[in-house]
PDB file of C-alpha atoms in Angstrom:
ATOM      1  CA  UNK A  81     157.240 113.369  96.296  1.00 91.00           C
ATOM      2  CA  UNK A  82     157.907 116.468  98.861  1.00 93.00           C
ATOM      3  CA  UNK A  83     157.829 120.126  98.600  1.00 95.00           C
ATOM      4  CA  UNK A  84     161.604 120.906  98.296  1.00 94.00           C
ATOM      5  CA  UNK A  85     164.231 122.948  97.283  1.00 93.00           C
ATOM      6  CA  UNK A  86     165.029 121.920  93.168  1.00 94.00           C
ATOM      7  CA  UNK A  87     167.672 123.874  90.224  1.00 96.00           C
ATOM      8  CA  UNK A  88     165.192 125.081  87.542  1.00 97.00           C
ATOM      9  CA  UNK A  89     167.102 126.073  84.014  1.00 98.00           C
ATOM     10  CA  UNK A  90     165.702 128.198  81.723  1.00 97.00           C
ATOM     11  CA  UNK A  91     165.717 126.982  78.450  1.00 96.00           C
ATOM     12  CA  UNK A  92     165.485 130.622  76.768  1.00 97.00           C
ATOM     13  CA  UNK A  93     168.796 131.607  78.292  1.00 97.00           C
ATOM     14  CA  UNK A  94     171.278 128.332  78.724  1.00 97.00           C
ATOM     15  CA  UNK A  95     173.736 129.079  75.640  1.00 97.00           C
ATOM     16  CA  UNK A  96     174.974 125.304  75.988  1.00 96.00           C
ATOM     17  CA  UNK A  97     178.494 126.002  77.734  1.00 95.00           C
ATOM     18  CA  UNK A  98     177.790 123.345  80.098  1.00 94.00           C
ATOM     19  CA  UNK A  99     179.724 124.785  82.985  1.00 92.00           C
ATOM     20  CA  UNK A 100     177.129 123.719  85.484  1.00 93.00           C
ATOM     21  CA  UNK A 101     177.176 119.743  84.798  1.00 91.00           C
ATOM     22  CA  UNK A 102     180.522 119.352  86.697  1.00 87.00           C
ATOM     23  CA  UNK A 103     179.934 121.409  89.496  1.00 85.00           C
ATOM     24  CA  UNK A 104     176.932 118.938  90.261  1.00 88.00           C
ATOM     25  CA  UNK A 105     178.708 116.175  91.670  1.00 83.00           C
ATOM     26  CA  UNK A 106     175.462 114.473  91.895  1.00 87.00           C
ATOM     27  CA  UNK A 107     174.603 113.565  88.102  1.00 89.00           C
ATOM     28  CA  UNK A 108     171.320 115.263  87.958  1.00 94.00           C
ATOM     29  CA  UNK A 109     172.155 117.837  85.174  1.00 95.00           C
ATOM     30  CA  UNK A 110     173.495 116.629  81.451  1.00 94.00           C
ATOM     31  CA  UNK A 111     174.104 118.118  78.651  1.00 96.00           C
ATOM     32  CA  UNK A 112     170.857 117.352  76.155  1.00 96.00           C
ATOM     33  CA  UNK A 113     170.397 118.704  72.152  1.00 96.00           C
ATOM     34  CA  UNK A 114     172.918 121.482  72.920  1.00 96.00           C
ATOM     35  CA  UNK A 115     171.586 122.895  76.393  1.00 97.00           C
ATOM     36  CA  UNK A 116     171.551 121.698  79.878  1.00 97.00           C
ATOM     37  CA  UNK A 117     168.958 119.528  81.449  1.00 97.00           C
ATOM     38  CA  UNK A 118     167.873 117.933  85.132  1.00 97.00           C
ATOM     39  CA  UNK A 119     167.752 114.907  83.881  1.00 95.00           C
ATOM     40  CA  UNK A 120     166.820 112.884  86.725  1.00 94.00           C
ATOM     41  CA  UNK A 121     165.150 115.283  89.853  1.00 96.00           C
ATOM     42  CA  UNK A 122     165.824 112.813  92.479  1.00 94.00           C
ATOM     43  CA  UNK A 123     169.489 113.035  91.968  1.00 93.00           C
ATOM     44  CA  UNK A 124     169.407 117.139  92.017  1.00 94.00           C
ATOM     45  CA  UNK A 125     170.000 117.663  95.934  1.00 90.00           C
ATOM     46  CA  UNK A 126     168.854 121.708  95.650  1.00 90.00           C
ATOM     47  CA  UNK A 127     172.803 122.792  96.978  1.00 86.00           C
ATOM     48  CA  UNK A 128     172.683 124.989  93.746  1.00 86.00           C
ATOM     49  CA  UNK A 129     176.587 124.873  93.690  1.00 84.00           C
ATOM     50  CA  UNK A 130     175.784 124.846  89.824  1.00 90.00           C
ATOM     51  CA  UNK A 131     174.311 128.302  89.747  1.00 89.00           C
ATOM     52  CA  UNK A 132     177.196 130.579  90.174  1.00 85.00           C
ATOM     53  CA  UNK A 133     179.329 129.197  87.524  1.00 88.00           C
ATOM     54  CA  UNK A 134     176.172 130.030  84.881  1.00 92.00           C
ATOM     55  CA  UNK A 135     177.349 132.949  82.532  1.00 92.00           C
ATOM     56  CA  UNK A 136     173.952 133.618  81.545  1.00 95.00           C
ATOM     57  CA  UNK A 137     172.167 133.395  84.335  1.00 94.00           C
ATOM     58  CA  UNK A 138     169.822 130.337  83.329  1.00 97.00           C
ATOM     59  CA  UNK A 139     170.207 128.369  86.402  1.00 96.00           C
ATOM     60  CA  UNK A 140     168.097 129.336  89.758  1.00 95.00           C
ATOM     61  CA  UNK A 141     166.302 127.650  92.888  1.00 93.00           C
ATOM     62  CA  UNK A 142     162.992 126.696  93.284  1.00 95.00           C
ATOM     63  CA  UNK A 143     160.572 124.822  95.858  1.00 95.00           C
ATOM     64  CA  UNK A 144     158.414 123.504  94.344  1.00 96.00           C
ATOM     65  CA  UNK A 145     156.580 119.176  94.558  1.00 97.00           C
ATOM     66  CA  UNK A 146     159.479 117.391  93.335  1.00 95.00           C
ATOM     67  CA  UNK A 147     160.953 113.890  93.628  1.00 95.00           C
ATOM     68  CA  UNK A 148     162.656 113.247  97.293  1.00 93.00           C
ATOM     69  CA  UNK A 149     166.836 113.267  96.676  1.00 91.00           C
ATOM     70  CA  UNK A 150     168.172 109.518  96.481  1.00 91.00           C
ATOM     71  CA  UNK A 151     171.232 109.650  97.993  1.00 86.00           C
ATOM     72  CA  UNK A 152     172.075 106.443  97.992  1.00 89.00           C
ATOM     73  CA  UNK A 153     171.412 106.659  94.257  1.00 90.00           C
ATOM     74  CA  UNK A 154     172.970 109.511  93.815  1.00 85.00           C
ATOM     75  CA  UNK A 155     176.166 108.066  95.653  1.00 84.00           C
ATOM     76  CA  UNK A 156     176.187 104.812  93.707  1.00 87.00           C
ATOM     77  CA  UNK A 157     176.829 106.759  90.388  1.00 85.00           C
ATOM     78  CA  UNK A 158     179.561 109.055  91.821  1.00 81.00           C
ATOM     79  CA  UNK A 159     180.932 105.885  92.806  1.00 82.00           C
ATOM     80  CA  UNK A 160     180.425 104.469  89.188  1.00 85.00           C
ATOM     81  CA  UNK A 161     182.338 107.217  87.897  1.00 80.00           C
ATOM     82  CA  UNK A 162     184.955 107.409  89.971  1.00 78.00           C
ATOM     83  CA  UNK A 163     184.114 110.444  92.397  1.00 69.00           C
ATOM     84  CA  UNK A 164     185.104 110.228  96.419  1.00 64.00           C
ATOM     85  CA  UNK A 165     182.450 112.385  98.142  1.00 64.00           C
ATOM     86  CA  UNK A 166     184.704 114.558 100.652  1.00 67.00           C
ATOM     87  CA  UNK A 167     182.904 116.257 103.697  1.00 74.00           C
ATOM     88  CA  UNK A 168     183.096 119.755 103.607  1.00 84.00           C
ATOM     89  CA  UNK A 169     184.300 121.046 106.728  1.00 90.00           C
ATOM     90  CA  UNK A 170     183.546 124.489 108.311  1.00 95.00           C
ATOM     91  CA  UNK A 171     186.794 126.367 107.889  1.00 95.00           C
ATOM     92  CA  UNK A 172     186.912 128.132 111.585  1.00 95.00           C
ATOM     93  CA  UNK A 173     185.864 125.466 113.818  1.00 96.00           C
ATOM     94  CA  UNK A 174     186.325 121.984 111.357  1.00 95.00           C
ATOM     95  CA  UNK A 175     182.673 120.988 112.066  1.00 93.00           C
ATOM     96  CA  UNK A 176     181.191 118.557 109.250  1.00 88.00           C
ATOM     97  CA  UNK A 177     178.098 119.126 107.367  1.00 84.00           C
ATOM     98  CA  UNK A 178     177.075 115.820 108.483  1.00 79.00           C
ATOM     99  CA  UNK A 179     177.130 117.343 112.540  1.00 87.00           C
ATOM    100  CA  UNK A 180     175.625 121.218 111.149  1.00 88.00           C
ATOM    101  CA  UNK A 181     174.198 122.946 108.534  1.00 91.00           C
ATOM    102  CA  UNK A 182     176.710 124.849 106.542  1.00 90.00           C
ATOM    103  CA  UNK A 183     176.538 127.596 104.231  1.00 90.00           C
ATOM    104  CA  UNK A 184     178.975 128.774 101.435  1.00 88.00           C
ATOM    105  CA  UNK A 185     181.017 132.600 101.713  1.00 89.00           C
ATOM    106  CA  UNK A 186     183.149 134.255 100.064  1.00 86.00           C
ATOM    107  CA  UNK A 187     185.934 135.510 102.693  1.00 86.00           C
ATOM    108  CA  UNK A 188     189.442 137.174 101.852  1.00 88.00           C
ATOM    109  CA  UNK A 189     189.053 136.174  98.047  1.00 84.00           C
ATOM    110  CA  UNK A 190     188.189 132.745  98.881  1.00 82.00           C
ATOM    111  CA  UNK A 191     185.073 129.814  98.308  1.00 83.00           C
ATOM    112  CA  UNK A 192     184.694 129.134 101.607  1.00 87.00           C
ATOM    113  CA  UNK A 193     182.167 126.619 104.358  1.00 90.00           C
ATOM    114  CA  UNK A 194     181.170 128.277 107.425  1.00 94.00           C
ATOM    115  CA  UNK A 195     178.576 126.340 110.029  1.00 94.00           C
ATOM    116  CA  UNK A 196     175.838 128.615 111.346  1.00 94.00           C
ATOM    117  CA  UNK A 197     177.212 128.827 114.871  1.00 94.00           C
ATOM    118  CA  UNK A 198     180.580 130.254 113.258  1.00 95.00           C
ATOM    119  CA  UNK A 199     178.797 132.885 110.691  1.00 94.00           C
ATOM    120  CA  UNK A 200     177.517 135.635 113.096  1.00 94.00           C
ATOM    121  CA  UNK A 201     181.713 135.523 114.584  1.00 93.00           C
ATOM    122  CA  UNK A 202     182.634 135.931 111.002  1.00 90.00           C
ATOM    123  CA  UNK A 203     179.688 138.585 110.000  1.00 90.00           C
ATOM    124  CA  UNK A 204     180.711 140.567 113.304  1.00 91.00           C
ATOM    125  CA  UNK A 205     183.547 140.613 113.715  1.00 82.00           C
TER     126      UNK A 205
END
């Protein structure tokens, strides 16, 4: 177990569209009796890239004790099912998120990756 960043869903407000269970690439949320569920916290790496596609707004971050991610785990299923995990790049300098952190924008009407050394050029100007 470690203190860590974790997607909490709110029960009260998930209608059951499950538009967030593809966008986690992972596995960790699945549809269950009609609403969306974290199934399996060690597989739920906190990116959140399943909160924006919520149209009710159930889905949110949280740190809080939780399992530590598995990624080997978690790579083994997307494996099982066929995924190819593709390194997101920064889109000015092509850095990986495996060499620095990177953050998701929205820039020119696009979903974009910027690394932190790139963002301040971009915020700036």
């Amino acid at each position: 177990m470690a203190v860590r960043q974790i997607v909490k869903i709110d029960d009260e407000l998930c209608d059951g569209c499950g538009a967030c269970v593809t966008p986690c690439a992972e596995g960790a949320i699945t549809m269950v009796d009609g609403k969306a569920k974290v199934v399996n916290e060690a597989l739920c790496d906190g990116a959140g890239f399943c909160l924006p596609v919520c149209p009710t707004g159930a889905l949110s971050i949280e740190t809080r004790e939780a399992p530590v991610f598995d990624e080997e785990q978690a790579e083994a299923l997307m494996h099982e099912r066929g995924q190819v995990y593709i390194t997101q790049r920064c889109f000015r300098c092509e850095i990986g998120e495996d060499e620095a952190p990177l953050v998701p924008v929205r820039h020119q009407g696009q979903s974009l990756w910027v690394c932190t050394r790139c963002l301040p050029a971009l915020i700036h100007g």
